[in-house]
Tab-separated table of C-alpha atoms and ligand atoms in Angstrom:
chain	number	residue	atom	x	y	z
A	1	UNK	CA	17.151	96.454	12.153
A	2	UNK	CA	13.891	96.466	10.808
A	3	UNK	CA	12.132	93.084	10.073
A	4	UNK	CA	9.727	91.349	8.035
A	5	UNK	CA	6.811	91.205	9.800
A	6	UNK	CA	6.081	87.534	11.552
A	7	UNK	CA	4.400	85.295	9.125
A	8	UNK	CA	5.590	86.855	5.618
A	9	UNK	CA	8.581	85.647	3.814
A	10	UNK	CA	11.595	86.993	1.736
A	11	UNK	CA	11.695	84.939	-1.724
A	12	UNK	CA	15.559	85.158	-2.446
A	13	UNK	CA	17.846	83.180	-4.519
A	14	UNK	CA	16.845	79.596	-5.043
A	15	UNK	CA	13.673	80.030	-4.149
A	16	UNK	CA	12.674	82.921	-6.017
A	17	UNK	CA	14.119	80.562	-8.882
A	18	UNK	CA	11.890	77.788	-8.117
A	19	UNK	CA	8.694	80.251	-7.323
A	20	UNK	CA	8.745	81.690	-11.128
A	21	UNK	CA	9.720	78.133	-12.453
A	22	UNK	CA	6.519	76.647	-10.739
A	23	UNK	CA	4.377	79.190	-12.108
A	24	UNK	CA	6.277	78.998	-15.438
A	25	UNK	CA	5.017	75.334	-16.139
A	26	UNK	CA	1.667	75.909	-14.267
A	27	UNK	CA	0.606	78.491	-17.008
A	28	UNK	CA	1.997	76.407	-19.765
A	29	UNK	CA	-0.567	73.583	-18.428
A	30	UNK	CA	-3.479	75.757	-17.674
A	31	UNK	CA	-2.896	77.434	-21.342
A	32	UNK	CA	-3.175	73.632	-22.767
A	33	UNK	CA	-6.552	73.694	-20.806
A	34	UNK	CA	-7.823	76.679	-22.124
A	35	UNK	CA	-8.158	78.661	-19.270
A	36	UNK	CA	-7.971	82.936	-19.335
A	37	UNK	CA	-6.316	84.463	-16.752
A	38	UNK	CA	-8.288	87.033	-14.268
A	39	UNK	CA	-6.398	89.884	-11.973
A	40	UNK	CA	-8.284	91.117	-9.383
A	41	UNK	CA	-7.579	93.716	-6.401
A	42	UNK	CA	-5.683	92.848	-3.657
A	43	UNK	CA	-7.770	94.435	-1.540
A	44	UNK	CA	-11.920	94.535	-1.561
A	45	UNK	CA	-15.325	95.719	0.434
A	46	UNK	CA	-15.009	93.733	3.684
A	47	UNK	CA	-18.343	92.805	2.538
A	48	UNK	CA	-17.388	90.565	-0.234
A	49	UNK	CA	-16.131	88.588	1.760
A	50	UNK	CA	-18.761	88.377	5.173
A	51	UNK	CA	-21.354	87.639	2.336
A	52	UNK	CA	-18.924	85.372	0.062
A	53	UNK	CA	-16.605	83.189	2.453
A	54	UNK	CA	-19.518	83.258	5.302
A	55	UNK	CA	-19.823	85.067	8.539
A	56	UNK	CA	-19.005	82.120	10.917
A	57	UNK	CA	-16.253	81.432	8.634
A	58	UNK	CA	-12.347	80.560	10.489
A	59	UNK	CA	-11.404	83.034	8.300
A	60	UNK	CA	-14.017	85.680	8.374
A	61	UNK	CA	-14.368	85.718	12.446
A	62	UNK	CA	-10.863	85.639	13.456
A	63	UNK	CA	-8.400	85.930	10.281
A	64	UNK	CA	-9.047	89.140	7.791
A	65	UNK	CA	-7.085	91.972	7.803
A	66	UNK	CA	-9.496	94.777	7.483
A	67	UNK	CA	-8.890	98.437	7.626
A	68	UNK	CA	-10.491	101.545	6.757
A	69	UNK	CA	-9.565	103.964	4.478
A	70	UNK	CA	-9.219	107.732	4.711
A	71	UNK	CA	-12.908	107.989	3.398
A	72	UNK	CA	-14.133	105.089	6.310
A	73	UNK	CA	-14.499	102.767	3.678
A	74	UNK	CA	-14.471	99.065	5.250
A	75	UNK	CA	-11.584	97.264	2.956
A	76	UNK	CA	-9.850	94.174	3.599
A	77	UNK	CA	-7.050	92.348	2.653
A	78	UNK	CA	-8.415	89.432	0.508
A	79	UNK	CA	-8.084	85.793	2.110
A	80	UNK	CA	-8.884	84.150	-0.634
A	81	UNK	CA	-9.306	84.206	-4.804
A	82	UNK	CA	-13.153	82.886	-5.256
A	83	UNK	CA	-15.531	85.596	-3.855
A	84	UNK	CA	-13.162	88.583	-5.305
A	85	UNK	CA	-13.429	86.235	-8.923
A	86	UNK	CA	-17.208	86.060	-8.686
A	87	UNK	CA	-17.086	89.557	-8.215
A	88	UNK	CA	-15.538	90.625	-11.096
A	89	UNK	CA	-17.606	88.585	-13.440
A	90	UNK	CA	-20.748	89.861	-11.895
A	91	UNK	CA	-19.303	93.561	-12.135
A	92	UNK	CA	-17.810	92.882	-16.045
A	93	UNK	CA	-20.787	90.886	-16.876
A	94	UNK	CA	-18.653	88.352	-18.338
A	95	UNK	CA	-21.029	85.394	-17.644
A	96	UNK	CA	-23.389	86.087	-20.694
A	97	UNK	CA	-24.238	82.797	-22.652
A	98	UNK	CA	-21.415	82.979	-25.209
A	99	UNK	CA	-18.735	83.652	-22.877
A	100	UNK	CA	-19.656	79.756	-21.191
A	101	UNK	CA	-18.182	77.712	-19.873
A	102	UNK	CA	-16.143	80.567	-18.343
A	103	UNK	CA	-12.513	79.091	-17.428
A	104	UNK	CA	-10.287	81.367	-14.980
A	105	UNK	CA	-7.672	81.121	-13.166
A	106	UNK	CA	-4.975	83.638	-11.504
A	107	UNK	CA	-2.229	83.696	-9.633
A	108	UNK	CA	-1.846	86.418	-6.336
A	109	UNK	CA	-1.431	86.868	-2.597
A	110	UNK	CA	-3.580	85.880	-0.021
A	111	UNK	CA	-3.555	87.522	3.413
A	112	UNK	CA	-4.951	85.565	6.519
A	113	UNK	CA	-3.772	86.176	9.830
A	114	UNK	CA	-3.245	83.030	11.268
A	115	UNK	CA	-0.964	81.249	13.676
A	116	UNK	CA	2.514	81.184	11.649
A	117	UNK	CA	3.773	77.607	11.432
A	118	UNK	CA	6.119	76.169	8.468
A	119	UNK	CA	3.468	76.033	4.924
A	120	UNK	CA	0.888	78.700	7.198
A	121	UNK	CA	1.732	82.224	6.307
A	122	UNK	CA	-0.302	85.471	6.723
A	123	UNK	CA	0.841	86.161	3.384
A	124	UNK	CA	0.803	83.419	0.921
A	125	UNK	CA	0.536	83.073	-2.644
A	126	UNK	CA	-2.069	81.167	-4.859
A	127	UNK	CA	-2.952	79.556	-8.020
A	128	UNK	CA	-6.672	78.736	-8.682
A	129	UNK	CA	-8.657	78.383	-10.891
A	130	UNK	CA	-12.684	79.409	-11.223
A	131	UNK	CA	-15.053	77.982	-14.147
A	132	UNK	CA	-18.579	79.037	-14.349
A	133	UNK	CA	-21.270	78.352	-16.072
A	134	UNK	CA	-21.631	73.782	-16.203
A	135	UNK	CA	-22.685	72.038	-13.881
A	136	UNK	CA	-21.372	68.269	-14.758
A	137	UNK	CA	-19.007	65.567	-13.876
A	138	UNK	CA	-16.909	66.236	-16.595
A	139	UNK	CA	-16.097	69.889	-15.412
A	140	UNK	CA	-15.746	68.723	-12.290
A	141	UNK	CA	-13.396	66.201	-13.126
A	142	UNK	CA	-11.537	68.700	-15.194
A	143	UNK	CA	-10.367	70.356	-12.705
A	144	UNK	CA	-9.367	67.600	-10.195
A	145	UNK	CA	-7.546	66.715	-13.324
A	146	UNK	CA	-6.035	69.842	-13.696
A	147	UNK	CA	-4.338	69.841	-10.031
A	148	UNK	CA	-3.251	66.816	-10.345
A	149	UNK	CA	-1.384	67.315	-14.091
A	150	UNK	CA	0.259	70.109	-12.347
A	151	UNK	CA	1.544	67.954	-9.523
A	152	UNK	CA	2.507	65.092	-11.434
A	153	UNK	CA	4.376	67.132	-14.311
A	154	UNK	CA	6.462	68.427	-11.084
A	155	UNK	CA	7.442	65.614	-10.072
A	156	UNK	CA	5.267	65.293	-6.922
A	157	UNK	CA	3.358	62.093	-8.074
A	158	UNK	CA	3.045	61.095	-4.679
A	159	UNK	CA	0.036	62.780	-3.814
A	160	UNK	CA	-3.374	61.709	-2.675
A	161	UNK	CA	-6.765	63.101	-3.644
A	162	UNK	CA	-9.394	63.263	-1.054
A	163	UNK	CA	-12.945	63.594	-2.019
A	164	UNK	CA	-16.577	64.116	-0.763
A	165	UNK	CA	-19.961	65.254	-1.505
A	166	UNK	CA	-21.923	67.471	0.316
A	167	UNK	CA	-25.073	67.423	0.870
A	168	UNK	CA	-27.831	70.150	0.251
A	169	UNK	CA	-30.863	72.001	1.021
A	170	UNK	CA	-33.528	70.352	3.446
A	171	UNK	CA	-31.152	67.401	3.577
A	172	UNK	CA	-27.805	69.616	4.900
A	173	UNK	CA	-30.300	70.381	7.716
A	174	UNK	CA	-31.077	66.875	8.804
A	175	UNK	CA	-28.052	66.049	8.062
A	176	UNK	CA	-26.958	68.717	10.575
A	177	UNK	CA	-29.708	67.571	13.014
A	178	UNK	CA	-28.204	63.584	13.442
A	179	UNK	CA	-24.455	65.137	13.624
A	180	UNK	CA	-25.869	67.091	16.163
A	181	UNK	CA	-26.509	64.682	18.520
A	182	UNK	CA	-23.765	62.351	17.213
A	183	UNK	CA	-21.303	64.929	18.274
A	184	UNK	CA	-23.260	65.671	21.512
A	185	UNK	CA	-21.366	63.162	23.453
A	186	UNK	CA	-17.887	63.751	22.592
A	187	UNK	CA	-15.485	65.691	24.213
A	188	UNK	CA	-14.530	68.436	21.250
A	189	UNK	CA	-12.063	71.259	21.933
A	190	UNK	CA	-13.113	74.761	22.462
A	191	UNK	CA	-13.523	75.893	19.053
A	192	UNK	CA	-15.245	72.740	17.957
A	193	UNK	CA	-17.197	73.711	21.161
A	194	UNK	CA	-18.564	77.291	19.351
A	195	UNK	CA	-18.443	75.723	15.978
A	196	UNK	CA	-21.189	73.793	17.389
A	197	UNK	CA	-23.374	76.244	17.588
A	198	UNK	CA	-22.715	78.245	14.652
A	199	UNK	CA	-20.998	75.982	11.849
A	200	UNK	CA	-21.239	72.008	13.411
A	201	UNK	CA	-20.475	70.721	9.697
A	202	UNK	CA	-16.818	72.562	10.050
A	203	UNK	CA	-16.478	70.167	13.562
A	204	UNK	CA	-15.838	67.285	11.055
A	205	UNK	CA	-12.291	68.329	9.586
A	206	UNK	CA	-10.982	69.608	12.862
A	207	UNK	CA	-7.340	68.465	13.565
A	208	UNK	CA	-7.908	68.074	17.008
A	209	UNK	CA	-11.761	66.325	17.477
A	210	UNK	CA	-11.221	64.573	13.838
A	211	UNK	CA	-9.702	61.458	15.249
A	212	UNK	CA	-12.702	60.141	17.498
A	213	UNK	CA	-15.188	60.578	14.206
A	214	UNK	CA	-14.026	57.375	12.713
A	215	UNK	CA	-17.860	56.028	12.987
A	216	UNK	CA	-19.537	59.272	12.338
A	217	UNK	CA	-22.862	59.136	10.374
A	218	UNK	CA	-22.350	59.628	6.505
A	219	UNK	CA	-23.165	62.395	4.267
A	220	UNK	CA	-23.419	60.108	1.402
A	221	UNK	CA	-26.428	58.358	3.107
A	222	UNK	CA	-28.097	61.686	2.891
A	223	UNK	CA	-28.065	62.683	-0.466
A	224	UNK	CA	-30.523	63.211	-2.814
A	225	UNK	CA	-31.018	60.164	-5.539
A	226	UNK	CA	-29.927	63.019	-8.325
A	227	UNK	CA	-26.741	64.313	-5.727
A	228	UNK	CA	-25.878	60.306	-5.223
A	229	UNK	CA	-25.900	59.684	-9.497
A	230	UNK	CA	-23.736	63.003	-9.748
A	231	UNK	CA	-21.105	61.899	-7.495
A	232	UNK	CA	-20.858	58.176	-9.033
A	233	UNK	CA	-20.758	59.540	-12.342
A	234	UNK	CA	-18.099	62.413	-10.941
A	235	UNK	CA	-15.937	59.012	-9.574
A	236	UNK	CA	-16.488	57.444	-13.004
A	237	UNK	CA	-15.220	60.197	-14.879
A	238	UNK	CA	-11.994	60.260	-12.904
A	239	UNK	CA	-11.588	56.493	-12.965
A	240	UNK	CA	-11.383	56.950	-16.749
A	241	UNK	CA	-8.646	59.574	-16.432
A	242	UNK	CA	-6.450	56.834	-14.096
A	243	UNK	CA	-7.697	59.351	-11.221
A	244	UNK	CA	-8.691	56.969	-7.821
A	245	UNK	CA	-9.803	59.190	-5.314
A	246	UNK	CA	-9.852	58.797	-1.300
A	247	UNK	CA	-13.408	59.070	-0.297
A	248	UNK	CA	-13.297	60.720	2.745
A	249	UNK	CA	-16.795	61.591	4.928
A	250	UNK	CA	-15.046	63.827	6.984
A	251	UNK	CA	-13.778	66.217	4.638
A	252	UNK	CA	-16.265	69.516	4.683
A	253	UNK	CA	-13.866	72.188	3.565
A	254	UNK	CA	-12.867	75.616	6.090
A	255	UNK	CA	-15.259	77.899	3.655
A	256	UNK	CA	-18.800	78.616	3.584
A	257	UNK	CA	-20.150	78.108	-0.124
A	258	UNK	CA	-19.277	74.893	-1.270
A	259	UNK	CA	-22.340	73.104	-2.189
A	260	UNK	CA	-20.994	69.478	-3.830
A	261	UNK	CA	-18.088	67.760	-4.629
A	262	UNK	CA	-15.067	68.900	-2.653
A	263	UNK	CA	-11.380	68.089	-2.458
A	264	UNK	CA	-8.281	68.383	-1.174
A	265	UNK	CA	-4.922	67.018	-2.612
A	266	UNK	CA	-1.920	66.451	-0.054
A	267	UNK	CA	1.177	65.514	-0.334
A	268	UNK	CA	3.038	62.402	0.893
A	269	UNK	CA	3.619	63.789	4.335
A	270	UNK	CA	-0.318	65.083	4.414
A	271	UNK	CA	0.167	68.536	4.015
A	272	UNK	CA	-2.705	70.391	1.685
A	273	UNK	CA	-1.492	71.441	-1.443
A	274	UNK	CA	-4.864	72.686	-2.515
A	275	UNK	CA	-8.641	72.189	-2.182
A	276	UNK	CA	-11.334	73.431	-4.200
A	277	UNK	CA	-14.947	72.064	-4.937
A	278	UNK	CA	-18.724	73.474	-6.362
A	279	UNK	CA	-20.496	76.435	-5.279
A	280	UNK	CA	-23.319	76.871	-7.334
A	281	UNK	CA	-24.873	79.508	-4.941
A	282	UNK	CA	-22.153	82.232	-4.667
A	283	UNK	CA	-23.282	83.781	-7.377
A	284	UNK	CA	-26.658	84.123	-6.998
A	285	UNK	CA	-25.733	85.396	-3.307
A	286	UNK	CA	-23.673	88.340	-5.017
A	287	UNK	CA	-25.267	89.199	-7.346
A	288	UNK	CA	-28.692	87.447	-8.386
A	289	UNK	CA	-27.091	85.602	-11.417
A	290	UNK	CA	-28.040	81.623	-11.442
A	291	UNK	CA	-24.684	80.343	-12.168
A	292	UNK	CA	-23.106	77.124	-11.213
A	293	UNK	CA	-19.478	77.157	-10.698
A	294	UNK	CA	-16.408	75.211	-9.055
A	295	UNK	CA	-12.839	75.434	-8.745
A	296	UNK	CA	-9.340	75.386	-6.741
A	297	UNK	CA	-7.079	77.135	-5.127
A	298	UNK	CA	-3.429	76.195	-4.672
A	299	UNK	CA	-0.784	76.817	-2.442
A	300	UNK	CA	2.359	77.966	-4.367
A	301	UNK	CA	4.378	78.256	-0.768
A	302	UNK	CA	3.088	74.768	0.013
A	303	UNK	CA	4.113	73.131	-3.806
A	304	UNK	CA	7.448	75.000	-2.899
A	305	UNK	CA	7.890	72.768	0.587
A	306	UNK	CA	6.898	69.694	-0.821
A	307	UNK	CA	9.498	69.558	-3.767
A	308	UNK	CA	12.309	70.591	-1.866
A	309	UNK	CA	11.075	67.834	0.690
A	310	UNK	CA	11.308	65.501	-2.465
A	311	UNK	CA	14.428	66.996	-3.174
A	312	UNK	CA	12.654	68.198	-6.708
A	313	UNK	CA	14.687	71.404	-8.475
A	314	UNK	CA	12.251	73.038	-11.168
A	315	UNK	CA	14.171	76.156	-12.112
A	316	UNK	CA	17.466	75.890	-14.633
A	317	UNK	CA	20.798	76.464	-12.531
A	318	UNK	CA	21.912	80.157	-12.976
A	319	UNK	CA	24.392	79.793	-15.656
A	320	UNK	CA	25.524	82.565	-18.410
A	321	UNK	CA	26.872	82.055	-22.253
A	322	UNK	CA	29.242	85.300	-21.662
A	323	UNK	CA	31.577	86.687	-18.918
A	324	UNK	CA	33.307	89.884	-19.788
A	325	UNK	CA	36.495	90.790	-17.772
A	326	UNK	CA	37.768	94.613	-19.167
A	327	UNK	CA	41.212	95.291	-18.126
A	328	UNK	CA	41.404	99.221	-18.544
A	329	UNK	CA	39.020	102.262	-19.025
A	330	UNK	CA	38.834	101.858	-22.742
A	331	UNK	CA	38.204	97.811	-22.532
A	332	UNK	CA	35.344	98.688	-20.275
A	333	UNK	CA	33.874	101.297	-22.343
A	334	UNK	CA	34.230	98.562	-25.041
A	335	UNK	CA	32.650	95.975	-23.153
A	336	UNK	CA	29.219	97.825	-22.536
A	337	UNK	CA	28.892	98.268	-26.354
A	338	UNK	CA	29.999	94.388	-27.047
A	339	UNK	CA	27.076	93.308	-23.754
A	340	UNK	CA	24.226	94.752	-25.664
A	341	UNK	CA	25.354	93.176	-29.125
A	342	UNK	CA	25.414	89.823	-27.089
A	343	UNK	CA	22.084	90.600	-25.502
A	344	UNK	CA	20.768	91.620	-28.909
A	345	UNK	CA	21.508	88.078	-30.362
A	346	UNK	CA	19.725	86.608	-27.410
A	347	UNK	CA	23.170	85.446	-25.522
A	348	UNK	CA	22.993	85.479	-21.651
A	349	UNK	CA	25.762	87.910	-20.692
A	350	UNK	CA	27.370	90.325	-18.120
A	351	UNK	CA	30.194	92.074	-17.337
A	352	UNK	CA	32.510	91.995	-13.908
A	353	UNK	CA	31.270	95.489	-12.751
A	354	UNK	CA	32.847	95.331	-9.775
A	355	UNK	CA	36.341	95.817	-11.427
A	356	UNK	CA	37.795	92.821	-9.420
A	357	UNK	CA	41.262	91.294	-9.911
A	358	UNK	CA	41.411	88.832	-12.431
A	359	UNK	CA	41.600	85.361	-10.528
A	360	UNK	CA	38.508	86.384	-8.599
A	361	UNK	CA	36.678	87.710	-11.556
A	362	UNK	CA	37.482	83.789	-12.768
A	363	UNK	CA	35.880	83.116	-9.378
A	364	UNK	CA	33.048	85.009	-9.984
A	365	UNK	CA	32.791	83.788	-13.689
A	366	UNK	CA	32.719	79.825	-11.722
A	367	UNK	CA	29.962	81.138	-9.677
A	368	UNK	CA	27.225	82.638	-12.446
A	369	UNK	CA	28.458	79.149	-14.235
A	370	UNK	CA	29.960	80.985	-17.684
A	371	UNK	CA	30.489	79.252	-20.136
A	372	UNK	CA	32.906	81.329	-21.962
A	373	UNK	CA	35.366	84.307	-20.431
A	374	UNK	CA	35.989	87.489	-22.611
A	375	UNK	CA	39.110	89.125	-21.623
A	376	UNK	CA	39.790	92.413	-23.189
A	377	UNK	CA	42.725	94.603	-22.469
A	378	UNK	CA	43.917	97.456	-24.728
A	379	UNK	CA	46.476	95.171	-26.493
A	380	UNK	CA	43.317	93.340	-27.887
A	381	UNK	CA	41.578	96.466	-28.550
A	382	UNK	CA	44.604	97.624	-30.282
A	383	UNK	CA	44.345	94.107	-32.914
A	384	UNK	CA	40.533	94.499	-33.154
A	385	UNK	CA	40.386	91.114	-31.350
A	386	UNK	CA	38.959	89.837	-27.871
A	387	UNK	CA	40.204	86.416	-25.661
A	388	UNK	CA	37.863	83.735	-25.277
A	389	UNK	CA	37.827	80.870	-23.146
A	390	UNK	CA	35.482	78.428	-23.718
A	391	UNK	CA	34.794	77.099	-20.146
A	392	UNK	CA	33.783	73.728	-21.214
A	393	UNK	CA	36.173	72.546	-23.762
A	394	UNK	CA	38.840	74.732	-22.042
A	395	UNK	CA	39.872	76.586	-25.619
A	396	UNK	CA	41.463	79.528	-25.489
A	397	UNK	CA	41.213	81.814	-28.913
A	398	UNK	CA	41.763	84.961	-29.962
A	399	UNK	CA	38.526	86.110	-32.460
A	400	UNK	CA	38.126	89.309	-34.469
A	401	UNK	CA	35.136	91.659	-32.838
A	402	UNK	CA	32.578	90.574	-36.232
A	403	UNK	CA	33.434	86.988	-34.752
A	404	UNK	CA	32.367	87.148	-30.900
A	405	UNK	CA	28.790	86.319	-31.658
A	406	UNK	CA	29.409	83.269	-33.368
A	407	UNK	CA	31.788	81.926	-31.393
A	408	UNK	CA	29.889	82.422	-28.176
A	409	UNK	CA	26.741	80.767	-30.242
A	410	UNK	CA	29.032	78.357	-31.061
A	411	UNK	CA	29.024	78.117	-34.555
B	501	LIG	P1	-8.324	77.156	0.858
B	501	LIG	O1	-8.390	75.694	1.177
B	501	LIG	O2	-8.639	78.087	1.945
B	501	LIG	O3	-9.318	77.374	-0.362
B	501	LIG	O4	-6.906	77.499	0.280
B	501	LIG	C1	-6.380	76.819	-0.839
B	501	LIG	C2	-4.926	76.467	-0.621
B	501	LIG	O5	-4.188	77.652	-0.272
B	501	LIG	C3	-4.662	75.528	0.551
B	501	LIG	O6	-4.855	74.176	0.174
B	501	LIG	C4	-3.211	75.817	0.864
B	501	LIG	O7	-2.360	75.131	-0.049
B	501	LIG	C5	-3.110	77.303	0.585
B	501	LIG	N1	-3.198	78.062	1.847
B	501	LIG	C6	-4.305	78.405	2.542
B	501	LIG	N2	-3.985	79.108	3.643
B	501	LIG	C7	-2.643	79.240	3.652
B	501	LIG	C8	-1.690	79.861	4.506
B	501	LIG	N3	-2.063	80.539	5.589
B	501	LIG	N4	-0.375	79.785	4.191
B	501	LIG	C9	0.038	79.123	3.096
B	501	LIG	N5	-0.820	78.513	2.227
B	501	LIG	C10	-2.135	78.561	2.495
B	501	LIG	C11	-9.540	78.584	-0.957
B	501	LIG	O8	-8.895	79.570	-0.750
B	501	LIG	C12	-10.620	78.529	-2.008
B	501	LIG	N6	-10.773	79.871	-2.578
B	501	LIG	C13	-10.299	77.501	-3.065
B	501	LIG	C14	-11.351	77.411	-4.144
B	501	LIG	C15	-11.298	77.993	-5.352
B	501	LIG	N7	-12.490	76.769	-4.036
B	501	LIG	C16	-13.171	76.944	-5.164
B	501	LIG	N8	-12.465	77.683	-5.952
């Protein structure tokens, strides 16, 4: 048989219940924030992303699926939701003055081929969210306080949010310098070994090395007077939201063109949900527009996890207002004209299409969770009436066809 390929997953049943439910309430809250959805490809130029996520990049160097097409046209896969975003608005020229602050967001896959492991996929799905144009502490803290509405109206109140600051310009280099030789010393794994040479900040969240940088040298003491004023007045603006983050010095973020605040939210068990920050240089790098800009990205997989984990059921249980059983040819004809009149009065119904016998149709009615039964054989269709059992109150009545609506509605 053939199979899914490794690191993609079948959404079936519950799960496919509790996908759409998540992304149900997550548009009702980023409607109440006035965001406007963006779709972009799913594929782009493979050089969107070498220029947008960075060369030296985890995901650039080892996890992109890139192909060519039949005209040798580099494409890949996208990885990510932020370069392909920036993009767009360059391309639409939807960043003229009126149009700002520009509030995104959008909701796709993401392909990155790394090592499968339960919450890791090579296809996953994301929610984020993009806003261009201010650069302040109240955006900022608009969206932390976005992610974290989204989590707590879930049910997943349990989660911590980790923040940090990086630093900039002439002071990212020093910066780099003195980590440099703080990290010269330690043992690090192999990659942390290469990310030395080409990306030493990304050395700071590695799983592996992360644990022996309890006394590494702070970013914070390396910002700029106006950086150091931003990021108090960033934690200020959260405090007054009841937001209290984790500052955490070792959190740098897996992509190249963050360029302040940055966060990550995880759950109770310290998986990431999502992580986002500012980039005010992307798009100037694409596409010679000064325009500051920050965001998140969510994993929908990982939200998924973490409330079945908790136990947490978002979607309604299947359940239907109607179940018709038709006992001959004519009560079945009858029963496809009496579905769409339910249908058409908004009613949840079907119909036992697979002609079973009538204790398991009653089986099958227990499974979708009917609430009422409609039995129709051709003595009924002879009186112009239909059987109803109400599955709740247990009733049983006969009711004239210009009375099924009603009754099902209940009134
Ligand atoms: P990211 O941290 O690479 O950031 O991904 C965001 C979220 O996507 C992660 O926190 C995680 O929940 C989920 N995720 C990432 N990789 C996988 C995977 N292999 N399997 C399942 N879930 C995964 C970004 O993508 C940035 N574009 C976020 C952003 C938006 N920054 C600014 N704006």
């Amino acid at each position: 048989m053939i199979q899914k390929p490794r690191g993609t997953e079948d959404l079936v049943d519950l799960k496919v219940r509790e996908y759409f439910a998540l992304e149900v309430i997550i548009r009702q809250i980023v409607d109440s924030f006035n965001y406007n959805e963006i779709k972009t490809p799913i594929f782009e130029s493979l050089e969107l992303f070498k220029r947008g996520v960075g060369q030296e990049t985890d995901i650039v160097s080892k996890e992109m699926y890139t192909f060519k097409d039949r005209k040798d046209r580099e494409l890949t896969l996208r990885p990510e939701g932020t370069a392909p975003t920036v993009r767009a608005i360059l391309e639409n020229k939807m960043y003229i003055n009126e149009n700002l602050p520009l509030k995104l967001f959008y909701f796709g896959s993401m392909f990155r081929y790394e090592r499968p492991q339960a919450g890791r996929n090579r296809q996953f799905n994301q929610f984020g969210v993009e806003v261009f144009g201010p650069k302040t502490a109240e955006i900022d803290s608009e969206i932390i306080c976005l992610s974290s509405t989204i989590l707590n109206t879930i049910g997943l109140d349990n989660h911590t949010i980790h923040l940090n600051y990086l630093v900039n310009g002439e002071q990212r280099k020093k910066y780099i310098e003195d980590l440099k030789k703080y990290l010269k010393p330690k043992k690090l794994c192999d990659d942390c070994k290469k990310r030395m040479e080409v990306n030493p900040l990304r050395v700071l969240d590695c799983k592996i090395d992360s644990k022996q940088f309890n006394d590494v040298i702070d970013m914070k003491d390396y910002l700029s007077d106006q950086d150091k004023k931003y990021f108090e007045n960033l934690i200020l603006n959260l405090k007054n939201i009841g937001i209290k983050p984790i500052i955490d010095k070792l959190l740098v973020r897996g992509l190249d063109y963050y360029t302040g605040f940055v966060y990550e939210v995880k759950d109770k068990n310290g998986s990431t949900l999502l992580g986002g920050g500012r980039y005010d240089e992307l798009v100037n790098q694409l596409g010679n527009v000064d325009l500051s800009a920050a965001g998140f990205g969510l994993g929908m997989e990982r939200i998924l996890i973490a409330l079945q984990e908790e136990e947490i059921y978002i979607s309604q249980p299947v359940s239907l207002d109607a179940y018709i059983i038709g006992l001959s040819e004519k009560a079945k004809q009858f029963s496809n004209i009496l579905l769409l009149a339910l249908r058409k009065s908004g009613l949840k119904a079907d119909f036992d299409f697979m002609s079973r016998s009538m204790k398991s149709a009653f089986k099958q009615s227990e499974k979708l969770n009917a609430k009422n039964i409609i039995i129709i054989g051709d003595n009924e269709l002879k009186e112009n009436v239909v059987i109803i059992k109400n599955q709740i109150t247990k009733e049983e009545k006969k009711v004239t066809f210009d009375k099924i609506v009603d009754t099902i509605m209940g009134e």
